[in-house]
XYZ file of C-alpha atoms in Angstrom:
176
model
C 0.000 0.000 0.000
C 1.036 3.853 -0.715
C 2.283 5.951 2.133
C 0.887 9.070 2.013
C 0.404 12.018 4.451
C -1.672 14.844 4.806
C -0.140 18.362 5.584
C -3.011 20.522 7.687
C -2.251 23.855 7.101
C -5.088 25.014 9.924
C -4.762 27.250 13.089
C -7.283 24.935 14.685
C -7.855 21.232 15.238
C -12.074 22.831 15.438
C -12.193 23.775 12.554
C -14.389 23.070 9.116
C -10.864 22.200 7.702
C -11.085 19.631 10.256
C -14.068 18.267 8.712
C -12.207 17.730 5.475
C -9.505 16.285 6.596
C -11.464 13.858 8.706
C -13.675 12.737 5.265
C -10.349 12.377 3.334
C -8.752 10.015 6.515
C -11.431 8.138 6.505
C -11.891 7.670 2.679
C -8.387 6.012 2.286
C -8.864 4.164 5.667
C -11.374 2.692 3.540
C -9.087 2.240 0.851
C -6.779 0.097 3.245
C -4.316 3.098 3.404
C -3.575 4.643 6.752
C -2.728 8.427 6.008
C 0.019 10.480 8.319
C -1.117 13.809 9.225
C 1.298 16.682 10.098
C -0.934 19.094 11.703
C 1.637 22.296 10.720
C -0.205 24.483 14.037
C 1.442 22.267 16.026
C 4.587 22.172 14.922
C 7.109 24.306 17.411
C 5.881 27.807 16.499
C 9.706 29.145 16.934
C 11.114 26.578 14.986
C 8.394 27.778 12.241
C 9.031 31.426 12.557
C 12.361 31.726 12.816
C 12.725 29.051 9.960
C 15.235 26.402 12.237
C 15.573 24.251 9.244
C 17.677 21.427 12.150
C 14.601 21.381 14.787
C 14.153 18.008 15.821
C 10.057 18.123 15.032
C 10.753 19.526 11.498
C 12.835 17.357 10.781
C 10.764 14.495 11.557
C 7.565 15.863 9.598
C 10.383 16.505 6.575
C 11.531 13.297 7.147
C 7.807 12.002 6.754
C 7.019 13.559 3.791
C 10.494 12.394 2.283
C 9.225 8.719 2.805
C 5.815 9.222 0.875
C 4.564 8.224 -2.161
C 2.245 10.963 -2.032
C 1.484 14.438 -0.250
C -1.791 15.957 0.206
C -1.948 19.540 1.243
C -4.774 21.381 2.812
C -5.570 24.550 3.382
C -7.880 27.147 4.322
C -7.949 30.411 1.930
C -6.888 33.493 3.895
C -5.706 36.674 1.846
C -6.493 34.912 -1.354
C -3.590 32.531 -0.495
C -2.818 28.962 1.252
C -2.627 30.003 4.957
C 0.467 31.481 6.314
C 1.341 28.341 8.583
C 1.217 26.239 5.506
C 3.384 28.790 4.296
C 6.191 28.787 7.382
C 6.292 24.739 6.773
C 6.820 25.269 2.953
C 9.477 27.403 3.617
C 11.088 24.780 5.555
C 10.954 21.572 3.178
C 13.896 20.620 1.338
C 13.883 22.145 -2.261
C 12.791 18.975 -4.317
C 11.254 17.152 -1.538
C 8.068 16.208 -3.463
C 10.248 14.921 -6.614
C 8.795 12.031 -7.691
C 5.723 12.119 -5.288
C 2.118 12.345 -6.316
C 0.204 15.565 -4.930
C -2.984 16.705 -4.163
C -4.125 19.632 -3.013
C -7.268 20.460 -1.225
C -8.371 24.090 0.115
C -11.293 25.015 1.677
C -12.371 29.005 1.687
C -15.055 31.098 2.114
C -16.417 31.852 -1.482
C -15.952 30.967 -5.167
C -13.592 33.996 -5.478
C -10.798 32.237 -4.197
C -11.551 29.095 -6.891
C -8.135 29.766 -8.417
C -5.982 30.169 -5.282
C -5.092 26.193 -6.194
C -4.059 26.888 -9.752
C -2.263 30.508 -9.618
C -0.832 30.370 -5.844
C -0.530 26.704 -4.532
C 0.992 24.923 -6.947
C 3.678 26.979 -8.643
C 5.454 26.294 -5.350
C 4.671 23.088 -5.122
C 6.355 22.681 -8.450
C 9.363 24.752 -7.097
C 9.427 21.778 -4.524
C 9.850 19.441 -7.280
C 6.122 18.290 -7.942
C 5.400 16.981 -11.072
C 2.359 14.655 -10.604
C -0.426 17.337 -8.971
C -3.926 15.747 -9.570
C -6.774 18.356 -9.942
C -7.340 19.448 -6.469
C -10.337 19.965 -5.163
C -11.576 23.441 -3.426
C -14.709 23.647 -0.844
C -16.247 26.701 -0.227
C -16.661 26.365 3.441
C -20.386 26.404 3.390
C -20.499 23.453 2.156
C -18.897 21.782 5.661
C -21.157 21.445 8.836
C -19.983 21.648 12.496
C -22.494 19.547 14.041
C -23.387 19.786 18.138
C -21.273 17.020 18.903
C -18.095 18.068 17.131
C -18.142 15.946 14.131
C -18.439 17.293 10.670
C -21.251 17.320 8.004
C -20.105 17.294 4.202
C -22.310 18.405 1.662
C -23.214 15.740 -0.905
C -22.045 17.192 -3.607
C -18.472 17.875 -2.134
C -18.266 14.733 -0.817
C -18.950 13.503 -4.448
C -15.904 15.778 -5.840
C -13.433 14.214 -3.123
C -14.278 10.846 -3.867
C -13.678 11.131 -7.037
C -10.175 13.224 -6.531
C -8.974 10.980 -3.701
C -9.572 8.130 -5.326
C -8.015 9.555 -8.821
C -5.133 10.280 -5.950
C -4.772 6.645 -4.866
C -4.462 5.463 -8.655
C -2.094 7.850 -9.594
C 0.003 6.961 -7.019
C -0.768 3.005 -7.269
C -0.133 2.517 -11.398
């Protein structure tokens, strides 16, 4: 089975970004394939800021993305851009790191305005990390995720439909 992680670039573990990530877990669970998830937030905030390329937990999450077949990064829109955590941890892989790695990106933000932040902001550097396999990613405007009562997460039926079919257009890219 593929390795593959998923990079959370969140402020929040309560978020609707955490209702995403939770559908696309579960989906390759499904699929026999137990995801890592680097949850950038809580990553050592120094080590982030002040870009310690040798901290011990950066190096592990680097090291964990080094050992994947494939990398899937999510995202909330802020500023018309990925979110400036996902940015700090970016900043800190090792140019090339995603050579030979599938990719897929998923972003969730807060209307259609931002469709394009995937195409025109995300993946040019995701190609400066060496990408060359990105798979149409999929973005969720972030009405279309429910935080229920009890925590969980509600996804509307027609997003769920668009990550099915992306994740598992993920999985066989990565799988051939």
């Amino acid at each position: 089975m593929p390795t593959i992680t998923i990079v959370a670039g969140g402020n929040s573990i309560h978020s609707r970004l955490t209702g995403v990530l939770n559908y696309a877990k579960e989906f390759l669970e499904k699929e026999n394939i137990n995801p890592t998830t680097i949850q950038v937030h809580q990553l050592p905030s120094e080590a982030l800021i002040k870009a310690e390329f040798n901290n011990e937990k950066i190096t592990e999450a680097n090291q964990i993305i080094e050992n994947s077949d494939g990398v899937i990064f999510l995202t909330p829109v802020y500023k018309a851009a990925y979110s400036g955590i996902l940015k700090t941890y970016i900043d800190l892989l090792p140019q090339k790191t995603l050579k030979d790695k599938t990719v897929l990106p998923l972003v969730l933000g807060g209307t259609y305005g931002h469709l394009l932040v995937i195409d025109y902001v995300l993946k040019p550097v995701l190609i400066n990390l060496g990408a060359s396999n990105i798979n149409s990613g999929v973005y969720i405007q972030d009405t279309q995720v429910t935080k229920n009562e009890d925590h969980s997460y509600s996804l509307a039926d027609e997003t769920k439909a668009r990550l099915n079919d992306a994740l598992t257009q993920f999985i066989k890219s990565i799988v051939r």
